Amino acid sequence: MSAGGSLLAAVPAAGALLLTVAMRPREVGAVAPLRLAVVRAALLTGVYAVLVVELLGALHALTRPAFAAAWLLFLAAAATAAGLRQRRATRTAPTLTAAPRPVPVGAVVSGGSADPPAAVERGATGPDPTPTRAVRAPSGLLAVALDAWRTAGRGERLLVGAIGGLVLLELLVALLAEPNNFDSQTYHLPKVEHWVAQGDLDFWPTAIHRQVTIPPGAEYLLLHLRLLTGGDHLYNLVQWAAGVLCLLVVARITAQLGGSRRAQLLTAFVLATTPMVVLQATSTQTDLFCAAWVTCAATLVLDGLRRRTGWGTVLGLGAATGLTAVTKTSGLIAVGPLLLLWGLAQLRLALAASTATPGPTAAGSAPPNPTAAGGYRRPWPVGGLARTVGASVLILLVAAVVVGPFLARVTAEFGHPLGPPRLRESIPMERHDPQSILVNALRIGHTAFDTPLAPLRRAGAEAIIDGAGAIGVDPQDRAITFGREIFPEPAWYPDEDRVAFPLTGALVLIGAVVALARPRRIDPEQAGPLRAYAVVVLAAVLLHTSMIKWQPWGNRLILYAVVLAVPLAGLWLDALFRRRRANPGRQGARRSVATLTAVTVLATSALAGVLALSYGFPRRLVGAGSVFTTSDWDTRFLRRPQWADEFRWAATAVRDSGAGRIGLVQQNDNWEYPWWLLLRQPDGGSPDLVALQSVLPERPPADPASVDAIVCTGSRPACTKLVPAGWRLEFRGYVGYALPPGR
């Protein structure tokens, strides 16, 4: 990566930081205002990145100069907005206001006061009693951070140190490791290279349908880095940034649900030490990226439980919905219930406003038409209803602007917005009877809670298989099982595509049960929102298990729900520690046992996170395959080390032949990306690669006679069928090539 590329890559990050300054909430008392500003800036930056790709793609201008100009314009606009915001803040900075007394959000959900409460972020033991400044300068933020560190207890400092250490080590791995995710070699990264080669987003003939049918939101961001830097060296930073965003947002959700500073740190700690999060934070997968947009939607929805949502937040909800849809449609399984909760809360606020008790009349007489409770009931607030409906329509319109162009291309190509039948039938459940859904849910749970204890895994799997047979369901039924996979499949090993999360899952499960059944045990003032949030999490899990087939890699598919649910674990843990101190004696002894168990689980969770980072696959700090001792090229092939030399061997022969136009022969799960790296033009330009097979009916493959060479992966017989007569075909294991006579 050149120095110019490094500077250009810093422009989007600088713009996002400036946008964070500009997006700080104006109202005093907003919950975690800096984190809210980060959410707003992330959503606006994400939408901008997607729309730039769509616009320049429509203009056939996916080029480095065009993208550099777009981001310089973004930087200038963000700097202007930040400057205006700072000047406005300077004019109001001398004014200090006392932090308002927190009003429980349960008042909205449980039918309490309709006045919009000003929620404040709690400290370690309750609401912050100190005055709150409307806006803080960077130096003020540093002072607040230092003060928080001084007042933090030993446990809180340990939590901060563990979280910060993991995040920094993940950043190191993300910077040192070359992209080596399996799916990325097959379709995530080849998709980006096709766009660069074409200069637009039009579909292309391919044997790998996922290159065109899977939502491309994450790859859009990779495309920006590819064009700005000229390579893939910074690709892993996209998921790393998504992981940091998840940590910030789940901590804010915890604060919105009444969590203290310790509860927020516990939430972030549980998420940061989850092996799947640790491994995906250094990857070019897309699941953590999807989870980030889902949690952004969740935190904006929770703001809507407190007060009527402003149009800016409505736009944010639309952006979060659209970004989720264009990244991974499964994330909408959680966004849907979240938006439903938001709509119900907004309608309840409108209804509560209509039943408010007015003050005395001018003559001091009682208000007319009093209700039995002494209040005054006005007619149903048509304006409030219309506002909520209008806001809902606006959310959908904004989401459609973000994801609509991609869906339009898919619909035009396949006649359906969800793609070809093979995609619609491979992942979604094809049976929805209660027995099949139950078996699917049990298998997903078994894989998610897998441990290294093989006897426990076998016993659980046998119980599920026997139970499925008892209720008349084949546990290997293709209608509820992805592809040709066979249940059970071990998932305990720290692999980015399948690692289980039994500790995080157990904590989340306990927290959700308590929030549903006994929310007052966590926080009496937040019982309504806690139960409502737990219902949303439960609904997302139930919908997922009834809509997505079991597969060995299913743990990463449900990551968005795990991230969404982690605040319930942090809140429950904090409540457990509080109750232990508040209950001495025999009851306190029982609490001590529970507390000791929780501390042990947290310590084990920390160990699991460290081990995943140290020995995880396919990127690790130590051992065979370490990012410190493995070459860049070999790092790319840690999934399949034997292929590294085979790709080089074939590419060298093709390059030495002087071939210009090169044909591709491959199957649906083969690696294509190495060809884009090895066959790149001497000046760094994209190679002229064309597919000799195509699963797109309207886009026929190239004629083998029209190419100068052929490269193949996977099946030799499939390659042989497409090689013209008289050509020389060479094959070595997984990779082969064919050249015409004389080359």
XYZ file of C-alpha atoms in Angstrom:
743
model
C 0.000 0.000 0.000
C 1.446 3.361 -1.047
C 1.780 6.424 1.147
C -0.920 8.099 -0.930
C -3.189 5.143 -0.367
C -2.603 5.336 3.376
C -3.532 9.020 3.416
C -6.660 8.425 1.359
C -7.694 5.562 3.634
C -7.495 7.932 6.591
C -9.946 10.374 5.011
C -13.119 8.327 5.738
C -11.978 7.728 9.331
C -11.262 11.432 9.835
C -14.615 12.328 8.347
C -16.417 9.910 10.655
C -14.641 11.382 13.699
C -15.590 14.917 12.696
C -19.113 13.756 12.074
C -19.209 12.369 15.610
C -18.483 15.880 16.875
C -21.234 17.299 14.688
C -23.758 14.642 15.696
C -23.573 15.134 19.474
C -27.075 15.447 20.925
C -28.106 18.952 21.803
C -30.385 18.026 24.664
C -28.897 17.893 28.154
C -29.360 14.561 29.886
C -29.269 12.255 26.860
C -28.157 8.754 27.808
C -24.455 8.271 26.937
C -24.407 11.250 24.551
C -20.973 10.546 23.080
C -21.934 6.980 22.225
C -25.167 8.243 20.705
C -23.101 10.600 18.542
C -20.946 7.646 17.451
C -24.076 5.721 16.456
C -25.402 8.640 14.439
C -22.051 9.208 12.734
C -21.654 5.502 11.943
C -25.105 5.316 10.366
C -24.609 8.450 8.294
C -21.159 7.322 7.174
C -22.482 3.876 6.283
C -25.349 5.258 4.237
C -23.017 7.669 2.472
C -20.608 4.847 1.613
C -23.418 2.694 0.182
C -24.979 5.510 -1.833
C -21.600 6.582 -3.244
C -21.063 3.052 -4.554
C -24.567 2.892 -6.010
C -24.328 6.330 -7.650
C -20.846 5.902 -9.082
C -21.724 2.363 -10.131
C -24.723 3.655 -12.076
C -22.401 6.179 -13.755
C -19.828 3.437 -14.549
C -17.333 5.413 -12.485
C -16.046 3.004 -9.854
C -12.570 4.501 -10.031
C -10.009 5.714 -7.541
C -10.266 9.422 -8.493
C -14.056 9.349 -8.168
C -13.938 7.707 -4.746
C -11.175 10.020 -3.537
C -13.237 13.038 -4.595
C -16.329 11.638 -2.870
C -14.507 11.164 0.432
C -12.769 14.527 0.286
C -16.197 16.074 -0.188
C -17.437 14.066 2.790
C -14.484 15.240 4.884
C -15.126 18.868 3.980
C -18.827 18.579 4.812
C -18.086 16.822 8.121
C -15.486 19.448 9.049
C -17.945 22.240 8.269
C -20.684 20.579 10.318
C -18.297 19.975 13.215
C -17.119 23.576 13.107
C -20.664 24.913 13.162
C -21.538 22.560 16.009
C -18.464 23.612 17.973
C -19.208 27.322 17.528
C -22.762 26.757 18.676
C -21.440 24.774 21.631
C -18.994 27.547 22.519
C -21.820 30.046 22.757
C -23.733 27.804 25.189
C -20.762 26.262 27.023
C -20.727 28.599 30.054
C -24.198 27.446 31.011
C -24.285 24.599 33.524
C -27.483 22.802 34.333
C -28.172 20.355 37.092
C -28.665 16.864 35.870
C -32.398 16.133 35.845
C -33.803 13.532 38.187
C -34.093 10.313 36.171
C -37.605 9.178 35.402
C -38.082 5.462 34.859
C -38.595 4.509 31.252
C -41.097 2.042 32.584
C -43.470 4.996 32.805
C -43.874 4.748 29.053
C -44.261 1.009 28.731
C -46.090 0.440 31.979
C -48.518 3.283 31.603
C -46.850 5.867 33.843
C -46.331 9.557 33.240
C -46.429 10.653 29.662
C -43.990 13.500 30.196
C -40.756 12.701 28.319
C -38.196 11.917 31.009
C -34.656 13.121 30.705
C -32.610 9.991 31.217
C -29.106 10.332 32.558
C -26.255 7.905 32.440
C -25.725 6.225 35.793
C -22.504 5.899 37.651
C -21.359 2.866 39.589
C -23.974 3.197 42.302
C -26.754 5.257 40.747
C -27.545 8.440 38.846
C -24.765 10.985 38.571
C -25.671 13.792 40.992
C -23.218 16.280 39.503
C -24.193 19.040 37.090
C -24.131 18.121 33.438
C -22.683 20.366 30.767
C -24.634 20.405 27.534
C -21.503 19.924 25.455
C -17.987 18.847 26.404
C -14.823 19.805 24.593
C -12.227 17.075 23.919
C -10.195 18.252 26.903
C -13.330 18.005 29.013
C -13.919 14.458 27.821
C -10.365 13.535 28.774
C -10.894 15.021 32.222
C -14.111 13.064 32.631
C -12.348 9.861 31.554
C -9.520 10.430 34.023
C -11.995 11.173 36.795
C -13.938 8.013 35.976
C -10.702 6.004 36.170
C -9.837 7.503 39.549
C -13.265 6.738 40.977
C -13.465 3.234 39.491
C -13.065 0.225 41.711
C -10.521 -2.518 41.186
C -13.045 -4.735 39.438
C -14.063 -2.008 37.024
C -10.440 -1.286 36.178
C -9.858 -4.961 35.488
C -12.848 -4.996 33.147
C -11.601 -1.918 31.293
C -8.098 -3.359 31.019
C -9.344 -6.689 29.688
C -11.630 -5.082 27.116
C -8.988 -2.594 25.976
C -6.295 -5.259 25.785
C -8.418 -7.552 23.636
C -9.460 -4.733 21.305
C -5.862 -3.581 20.791
C -4.576 -7.100 20.179
C -7.392 -7.670 17.692
C -6.325 -4.491 15.918
C -2.780 -5.829 15.731
C -3.936 -9.118 14.210
C -6.273 -7.312 11.810
C -3.383 -5.194 10.538
C -0.843 -8.013 10.293
C -2.970 -10.822 8.858
C -3.897 -11.097 5.201
C -7.585 -11.817 4.446
C -7.971 -15.592 4.670
C -11.614 -16.315 5.387
C -12.913 -19.213 3.269
C -16.063 -17.498 2.023
C -14.059 -14.374 1.268
C -11.845 -16.338 -1.126
C -14.945 -17.686 -2.844
C -17.272 -14.712 -3.177
C -16.769 -11.767 -0.756
C -13.487 -10.545 -2.233
C -13.928 -11.682 -5.873
C -17.107 -9.602 -5.848
C -15.034 -6.499 -5.089
C -12.527 -7.330 -7.836
C -15.266 -7.766 -10.433
C -16.624 -4.306 -9.594
C -13.169 -2.768 -9.915
C -12.530 -4.509 -13.240
C -15.935 -3.528 -14.655
C -16.176 -0.053 -13.204
C -19.830 -0.672 -12.335
C -22.165 -2.942 -10.337
C -23.694 -4.900 -13.196
C -23.900 -8.650 -12.657
C -21.509 -10.911 -14.530
C -21.468 -14.521 -15.708
C -20.263 -16.721 -12.858
C -20.479 -20.250 -11.570
C -20.642 -18.922 -7.989
C -24.122 -17.450 -7.554
C -23.270 -15.981 -4.135
C -21.051 -13.426 -5.881
C -24.196 -11.703 -7.124
C -27.087 -12.897 -4.950
C -25.811 -12.300 -1.395
C -26.355 -8.706 -0.116
C -23.154 -6.688 -0.672
C -23.228 -4.062 2.086
C -19.961 -5.112 3.739
C -18.258 -5.519 0.374
C -19.263 -1.956 -0.524
C -17.035 -0.745 2.301
C -14.260 -3.074 1.169
C -14.591 -1.578 -2.298
C -13.864 1.865 -0.865
C -10.666 0.563 0.738
C -9.718 -1.339 -2.402
C -9.929 1.732 -4.606
C -8.422 4.155 -2.102
C -5.440 1.969 -1.183
C -5.022 -0.238 -4.254
C -5.051 -3.484 -2.247
C -6.641 -5.523 0.524
C -4.231 -4.753 3.393
C -6.847 -2.892 5.447
C -9.831 -5.114 4.726
C -9.848 -6.684 8.194
C -10.353 -3.256 9.771
C -13.970 -3.129 8.609
C -15.031 -5.953 10.907
C -12.717 -4.705 13.648
C -14.436 -1.328 13.554
C -17.804 -3.102 13.583
C -16.726 -4.971 16.723
C -15.742 -1.731 18.473
C -19.073 -0.206 17.461
C -20.894 -3.227 18.923
C -19.082 -2.801 22.239
C -19.989 0.882 22.458
C -23.613 0.353 21.496
C -24.356 -2.601 23.790
C -22.899 -0.583 26.674
C -25.247 2.272 25.768
C -28.210 -0.119 25.584
C -27.321 -1.287 29.077
C -27.323 2.330 30.272
C -30.675 2.942 28.594
C -32.102 -0.014 30.514
C -30.926 1.489 33.802
C -27.525 -0.154 34.027
C -24.806 1.400 36.157
C -21.272 2.000 34.971
C -20.327 -1.428 36.251
C -23.233 -3.023 34.393
C -22.111 -1.364 31.182
C -18.568 -2.612 31.646
C -19.805 -6.111 32.417
C -21.869 -6.075 29.238
C -18.925 -4.942 27.131
C -16.675 -7.519 28.844
C -19.029 -10.427 28.150
C -19.267 -9.430 24.492
C -15.560 -8.672 24.086
C -14.564 -12.108 25.419
C -17.044 -14.054 23.273
C -14.800 -16.174 20.994
C -16.938 -15.603 17.901
C -16.625 -11.830 18.369
C -12.879 -12.050 19.014
C -12.283 -14.070 15.843
C -14.603 -12.177 13.544
C -13.147 -8.843 14.624
C -10.043 -9.662 12.547
C -11.893 -11.198 9.596
C -13.514 -10.268 6.296
C -16.698 -12.088 7.250
C -19.872 -9.995 7.547
C -21.718 -11.228 10.651
C -20.229 -8.754 13.121
C -20.899 -5.976 10.656
C -24.566 -6.999 10.505
C -24.753 -7.172 14.313
C -23.445 -3.590 14.549
C -26.305 -2.221 12.438
C -28.863 -4.269 14.390
C -27.639 -2.878 17.713
C -27.673 0.657 16.289
C -31.345 0.149 15.501
C -31.914 -1.223 19.016
C -30.385 1.746 20.820
C -32.423 4.228 18.750
C -35.575 2.222 19.455
C -34.925 2.359 23.205
C -34.615 6.137 22.963
C -38.114 6.038 21.521
C -39.470 4.466 24.717
C -38.705 7.660 26.622
C -39.961 10.410 24.353
C -41.526 11.071 21.007
C -38.972 10.311 18.363
C -37.623 13.258 16.406
C -37.320 13.135 12.663
C -33.548 12.824 12.888
C -33.861 9.634 14.894
C -36.512 8.374 12.471
C -34.007 8.831 9.658
C -31.467 6.953 11.784
C -33.863 4.040 12.220
C -34.408 3.948 8.470
C -30.660 4.011 7.890
C -30.064 1.167 10.378
C -32.818 -0.901 8.759
C -31.492 -0.332 5.265
C -27.876 -1.010 6.208
C -28.909 -4.234 7.923
C -30.856 -5.345 4.866
C -28.057 -4.537 2.419
C -25.490 -6.323 4.632
C -27.259 -9.507 5.738
C -31.000 -9.958 5.418
C -31.134 -12.304 8.421
C -30.500 -9.272 10.632
C -33.984 -8.044 9.748
C -35.299 -10.894 11.902
C -34.293 -8.754 14.892
C -34.898 -5.320 13.375
C -38.545 -6.187 12.684
C -39.515 -6.803 16.342
C -37.466 -3.774 17.379
C -39.397 -1.502 15.038
C -42.657 -3.011 16.268
C -41.667 -2.169 19.849
C -40.807 1.359 18.766
C -44.152 1.818 17.035
C -46.126 0.561 20.035
C -44.175 2.838 22.378
C -44.789 5.848 20.140
C -48.513 5.118 19.989
C -48.607 4.704 23.765
C -46.921 8.063 24.216
C -49.501 9.666 21.949
C -52.330 8.007 23.882
C -50.796 8.990 27.225
C -50.614 12.596 26.065
C -54.336 12.500 25.286
C -55.213 11.344 28.833
C -53.049 13.834 30.709
C -54.705 15.862 33.477
C -54.772 19.585 32.644
C -54.193 22.261 35.243
C -56.944 24.451 36.772
C -58.984 26.625 34.469
C -58.716 30.381 34.512
C -61.614 30.613 36.923
C -60.196 27.911 39.161
C -63.029 25.525 38.368
C -62.615 21.812 37.776
C -61.811 20.722 34.226
C -64.765 19.657 32.106
C -65.594 16.014 31.393
C -63.483 14.503 34.184
C -62.862 10.783 34.045
C -63.475 8.445 36.962
C -59.808 8.833 37.919
C -60.062 12.576 37.952
C -58.224 13.010 34.663
C -59.326 14.536 31.423
C -59.676 12.322 28.377
C -59.366 14.018 25.052
C -60.302 12.248 21.848
C -57.753 9.882 20.319
C -54.802 12.009 19.199
C -55.179 11.824 15.429
C -52.077 13.972 15.047
C -50.014 11.585 17.171
C -51.282 8.579 15.217
C -50.571 10.292 11.900
C -47.093 11.240 13.089
C -46.299 7.637 14.050
C -47.622 6.286 10.764
C -45.719 8.920 8.828
C -42.530 8.145 10.731
C -42.975 4.427 10.021
C -43.396 5.117 6.303
C -40.306 7.323 6.358
C -38.268 4.542 7.992
C -39.257 2.169 5.201
C -38.534 4.763 2.517
C -35.046 5.462 3.843
C -34.357 1.725 4.092
C -35.590 1.303 0.513
C -33.217 4.018 -0.703
C -30.297 2.124 0.839
C -31.129 -1.443 -0.174
C -33.491 -0.793 -3.085
C -30.935 -0.556 -5.919
C -29.433 -3.941 -5.044
C -32.857 -5.567 -4.743
C -33.862 -4.045 -8.073
C -30.843 -5.632 -9.774
C -31.568 -9.012 -8.192
C -35.239 -8.827 -9.174
C -34.385 -7.865 -12.748
C -31.940 -10.764 -12.997
C -33.887 -13.535 -11.253
C -37.483 -12.304 -11.156
C -37.488 -12.303 -7.344
C -35.915 -9.873 -4.816
C -34.515 -12.789 -2.803
C -32.656 -14.269 -5.730
C -32.862 -17.623 -7.527
C -34.759 -20.631 -6.143
C -31.532 -22.377 -5.097
C -30.793 -19.502 -2.709
C -34.363 -19.170 -1.411
C -34.541 -22.892 -0.696
C -31.061 -23.623 0.650
C -30.961 -21.467 3.788
C -34.593 -20.675 4.792
C -36.673 -23.348 6.504
C -38.958 -25.222 4.119
C -41.110 -26.747 6.871
C -42.843 -24.692 9.531
C -44.834 -27.235 11.523
C -44.229 -26.935 15.287
C -42.382 -30.247 15.504
C -39.872 -29.281 12.789
C -39.304 -25.845 14.301
C -38.710 -27.418 17.716
C -36.150 -29.864 16.336
C -34.429 -27.080 14.409
C -34.282 -24.896 17.519
C -32.841 -27.718 19.621
C -30.142 -28.445 17.057
C -29.215 -24.751 16.785
C -29.052 -24.560 20.573
C -26.934 -27.703 20.769
C -24.408 -26.258 18.324
C -24.389 -22.845 20.024
C -23.749 -24.336 23.490
C -21.191 -26.931 22.367
C -18.201 -27.544 24.660
C -14.958 -29.553 24.405
C -16.665 -32.253 26.515
C -17.329 -34.887 23.837
C -19.515 -37.127 26.079
C -21.769 -34.164 26.827
C -22.010 -33.339 23.128
C -22.894 -36.927 22.227
C -25.458 -37.254 24.990
C -27.180 -34.019 23.978
C -27.191 -34.933 20.290
C -28.567 -38.406 20.968
C -31.350 -36.963 23.096
C -32.306 -34.549 20.306
C -32.164 -37.237 17.633
C -34.224 -39.671 19.714
C -36.700 -36.943 20.613
C -37.060 -35.940 16.976
C -37.823 -39.512 16.043
C -40.425 -39.717 18.807
C -42.355 -36.743 17.374
C -42.012 -37.893 13.778
C -39.268 -35.574 12.500
C -36.144 -36.695 10.694
C -33.309 -34.674 12.292
C -31.427 -34.807 8.971
C -34.403 -33.751 6.843
C -33.158 -31.553 3.969
C -36.162 -29.278 4.466
C -34.758 -28.210 7.852
C -31.044 -28.909 7.270
C -28.678 -26.925 5.076
C -27.203 -28.742 2.076
C -25.938 -32.228 2.803
C -24.741 -31.510 6.330
C -25.299 -34.034 9.105
C -26.207 -33.146 12.684
C -24.371 -33.057 15.074
C -21.153 -31.265 14.204
C -18.524 -30.228 16.798
C -18.411 -26.444 17.175
C -16.302 -25.848 20.288
C -13.005 -25.239 18.488
C -12.116 -21.505 18.120
C -12.820 -21.226 14.418
C -14.246 -17.954 13.122
C -17.003 -19.706 11.147
C -18.417 -22.044 13.758
C -17.083 -21.524 17.310
C -19.728 -21.968 20.011
C -20.436 -19.521 22.838
C -21.646 -21.605 25.815
C -20.538 -19.131 28.501
C -21.988 -16.056 26.827
C -25.072 -18.044 25.910
C -25.603 -19.202 29.503
C -25.262 -15.671 30.885
C -27.591 -14.294 28.226
C -30.132 -17.037 28.863
C -30.197 -16.377 32.616
C -30.424 -12.630 32.072
C -33.289 -13.010 29.613
C -35.244 -15.340 31.912
C -34.876 -12.973 34.864
C -35.800 -9.958 32.711
C -38.926 -11.744 31.515
C -40.067 -13.297 34.788
C -38.646 -11.047 37.528
C -37.458 -7.784 35.956
C -37.740 -5.938 39.274
C -34.914 -8.091 40.593
C -32.686 -6.328 38.082
C -34.118 -2.827 38.429
C -37.550 -1.999 39.897
C -37.655 1.281 37.992
C -36.977 -0.350 34.620
C -39.253 -3.385 34.820
C -41.308 -2.406 31.765
C -38.456 -1.687 29.349
C -36.469 -4.689 30.578
C -39.329 -7.066 29.925
C -40.091 -5.439 26.576
C -36.459 -5.695 25.475
C -36.256 -9.325 26.603
C -39.419 -10.070 24.602
C -37.788 -8.575 21.501
C -34.670 -10.719 22.007
C -36.791 -13.832 22.524
C -38.853 -13.030 19.440
C -35.687 -12.647 17.350
C -34.353 -16.033 18.517
C -37.677 -17.776 17.923
C -38.036 -16.230 14.482
C -34.473 -17.209 13.599
C -34.979 -20.837 14.582
C -38.239 -20.995 12.642
C -36.813 -19.357 9.504
C -33.151 -20.473 9.185
C -32.105 -24.090 8.722
C -29.575 -25.695 11.017
C -26.047 -25.794 9.639
C -22.590 -26.366 11.153
C -21.811 -22.671 10.623
C -25.042 -21.506 12.190
C -23.369 -19.936 15.214
C -22.095 -17.046 13.154
C -25.508 -16.565 11.558
C -27.113 -15.985 14.955
C -24.362 -13.648 16.157
C -26.607 -10.601 15.709
C -29.071 -12.021 18.256
C -26.279 -12.834 20.718
C -24.918 -9.285 20.524
C -28.432 -7.895 20.929
C -29.009 -10.023 24.041
C -25.714 -9.392 25.848
C -27.010 -6.297 27.746
C -29.427 -8.589 29.606
C -26.439 -10.603 30.842
C -24.593 -7.500 32.013
C -27.639 -6.150 33.827
C -28.294 -9.444 35.585
C -24.663 -9.824 36.668
C -24.615 -6.307 38.077
C -27.863 -6.944 39.967
C -26.434 -10.173 41.362
C -23.349 -8.384 42.694
C -25.503 -5.633 44.207
C -27.802 -8.056 45.990
C -24.870 -9.984 47.410
C -23.637 -6.862 49.208
C -27.104 -5.884 50.346
C -28.006 -9.267 51.912
C -25.717 -10.390 54.754
C -26.389 -13.499 56.800
C -27.701 -16.830 55.516
C -29.308 -15.298 52.447
C -26.076 -13.442 51.832
C -24.187 -16.740 51.950
C -26.387 -18.115 49.187
C -25.793 -14.926 47.248
C -22.057 -15.378 47.768
C -22.190 -18.819 46.166
C -24.046 -17.390 43.174
C -21.618 -14.487 42.982
C -18.600 -16.785 43.156
C -20.087 -18.872 40.360
C -20.657 -15.760 38.249
C -17.102 -14.542 38.852
C -15.779 -17.968 37.858
C -17.810 -17.859 34.649
C -16.496 -14.383 33.870
C -12.906 -15.481 34.502
C -13.420 -18.511 32.256
C -14.964 -16.254 29.633
C -11.876 -14.039 29.743
C -9.691 -17.122 29.300
C -11.814 -18.246 26.341
C -11.416 -14.850 24.691
C -7.650 -14.826 25.202
C -7.297 -18.375 23.885
C -9.426 -17.553 20.844
C -7.191 -14.597 20.055
C -3.993 -16.522 20.748
C -4.785 -19.851 19.077
C -7.924 -19.141 17.022
C -8.259 -20.180 13.414
C -7.368 -19.056 10.816
C -5.591 -16.061 12.426
C -3.633 -16.408 15.633
C -0.927 -14.733 17.640
C 1.133 -17.779 18.608
C 1.791 -21.301 17.410
C 1.768 -22.683 13.881
C 0.279 -20.109 11.539
C 1.079 -17.145 13.780
C 0.725 -13.738 12.119
C 4.270 -13.002 13.293
C 5.948 -16.029 11.696
C 3.842 -16.882 8.629
C 4.416 -15.220 5.262
C 1.710 -13.089 3.720
C 0.946 -15.605 0.988
C 0.888 -18.602 3.306
C -1.380 -16.703 5.698
C -3.962 -16.457 2.935
C -3.951 -20.237 2.601
C -4.028 -21.337 6.239
C -7.425 -22.888 5.523
C -5.922 -24.981 2.720
C -2.093 -24.857 2.951
C -1.658 -27.387 0.139
C -3.250 -25.016 -2.359
C -0.749 -22.161 -1.920
C 1.938 -23.596 -4.214
C -0.623 -25.020 -6.646
C -2.142 -21.605 -7.360
C 1.309 -20.083 -7.802
C 2.384 -22.897 -10.121
C -0.611 -22.464 -12.414
C -0.509 -18.660 -12.369
C 3.196 -18.625 -13.214
C 2.612 -20.842 -16.243
C -0.238 -18.658 -17.477
C 1.695 -15.414 -16.973
C 4.760 -16.831 -18.734
C 2.565 -17.751 -21.705
C 1.697 -14.083 -22.231
C -2.030 -14.800 -22.069
C -4.271 -11.728 -21.950
C -7.840 -13.019 -21.699
C -8.097 -15.873 -19.186
C -11.047 -18.225 -18.690
C -12.211 -19.464 -15.269
C -13.534 -22.962 -14.599
C -14.787 -23.502 -11.051
C -17.647 -24.767 -8.893
C -19.918 -22.955 -6.448
C -17.602 -23.199 -3.416
C -14.208 -22.862 -5.094
C -11.609 -20.186 -4.418
C -11.491 -17.480 -7.081
C -9.783 -14.617 -5.270
C -6.168 -15.944 -5.588
C -6.424 -15.605 -9.367
C -7.190 -11.892 -9.026
C -4.020 -11.454 -6.985
C -1.666 -13.659 -8.983
C -2.758 -12.635 -12.482
C -2.886 -8.880 -11.864
C -1.377 -6.719 -14.621
C 2.223 -5.491 -14.216
C 0.914 -1.958 -13.632
C -1.447 -3.195 -10.893
C -4.511 -3.248 -13.116
C -7.135 -5.973 -12.914
C -6.614 -9.124 -15.001
C -9.056 -9.952 -17.776
C -10.806 -12.929 -16.160
C -13.994 -14.346 -17.695
C -16.156 -17.257 -16.546
C -16.561 -20.268 -18.830
C -19.628 -21.367 -16.810
C -22.580 -19.337 -15.618
C -25.542 -19.965 -13.315
C -27.162 -16.678 -14.396
C -29.683 -17.517 -17.123
C -29.467 -14.119 -18.802
C -25.675 -13.931 -18.756
C -24.062 -16.669 -20.842
C -20.461 -17.689 -20.201
C -17.567 -16.828 -22.476
C -16.646 -19.156 -25.326
C -13.543 -21.202 -24.407
C -12.206 -20.507 -27.878
C -12.196 -16.770 -27.119
C -9.611 -16.965 -24.311
C -5.837 -17.240 -24.353
C -5.586 -19.555 -21.328
C -7.802 -21.378 -18.864
C -7.343 -21.779 -15.112
C -9.334 -24.356 -13.171
C -10.086 -25.221 -9.551
C -11.794 -28.236 -8.039
C -12.956 -30.785 -10.563
C -10.589 -31.930 -13.313
C -13.394 -33.606 -15.329
C -15.356 -30.332 -15.339
C -12.274 -28.535 -16.591
C -11.559 -31.170 -19.249
C -15.043 -30.718 -20.748
C -14.399 -27.035 -21.406
C -10.821 -27.188 -22.685
C -10.732 -26.874 -26.503
C -9.340 -29.783 -28.465
C -5.593 -29.727 -28.878
C -4.920 -27.604 -25.788
C -2.433 -28.789 -23.177
C -4.078 -29.401 -19.783
C -1.992 -29.642 -16.623
C -3.485 -30.422 -13.220
C -1.926 -30.608 -9.777
C -4.293 -31.581 -6.941
C -6.881 -28.820 -6.675
C -5.626 -26.445 -9.375
C -5.051 -26.772 -13.098
C -4.443 -24.724 -16.228
C -4.774 -25.191 -19.954
C -2.871 -23.469 -22.785
C -3.368 -23.564 -26.547
C -0.716 -25.011 -28.829
C 2.342 -22.846 -29.137
C 1.999 -21.190 -25.742
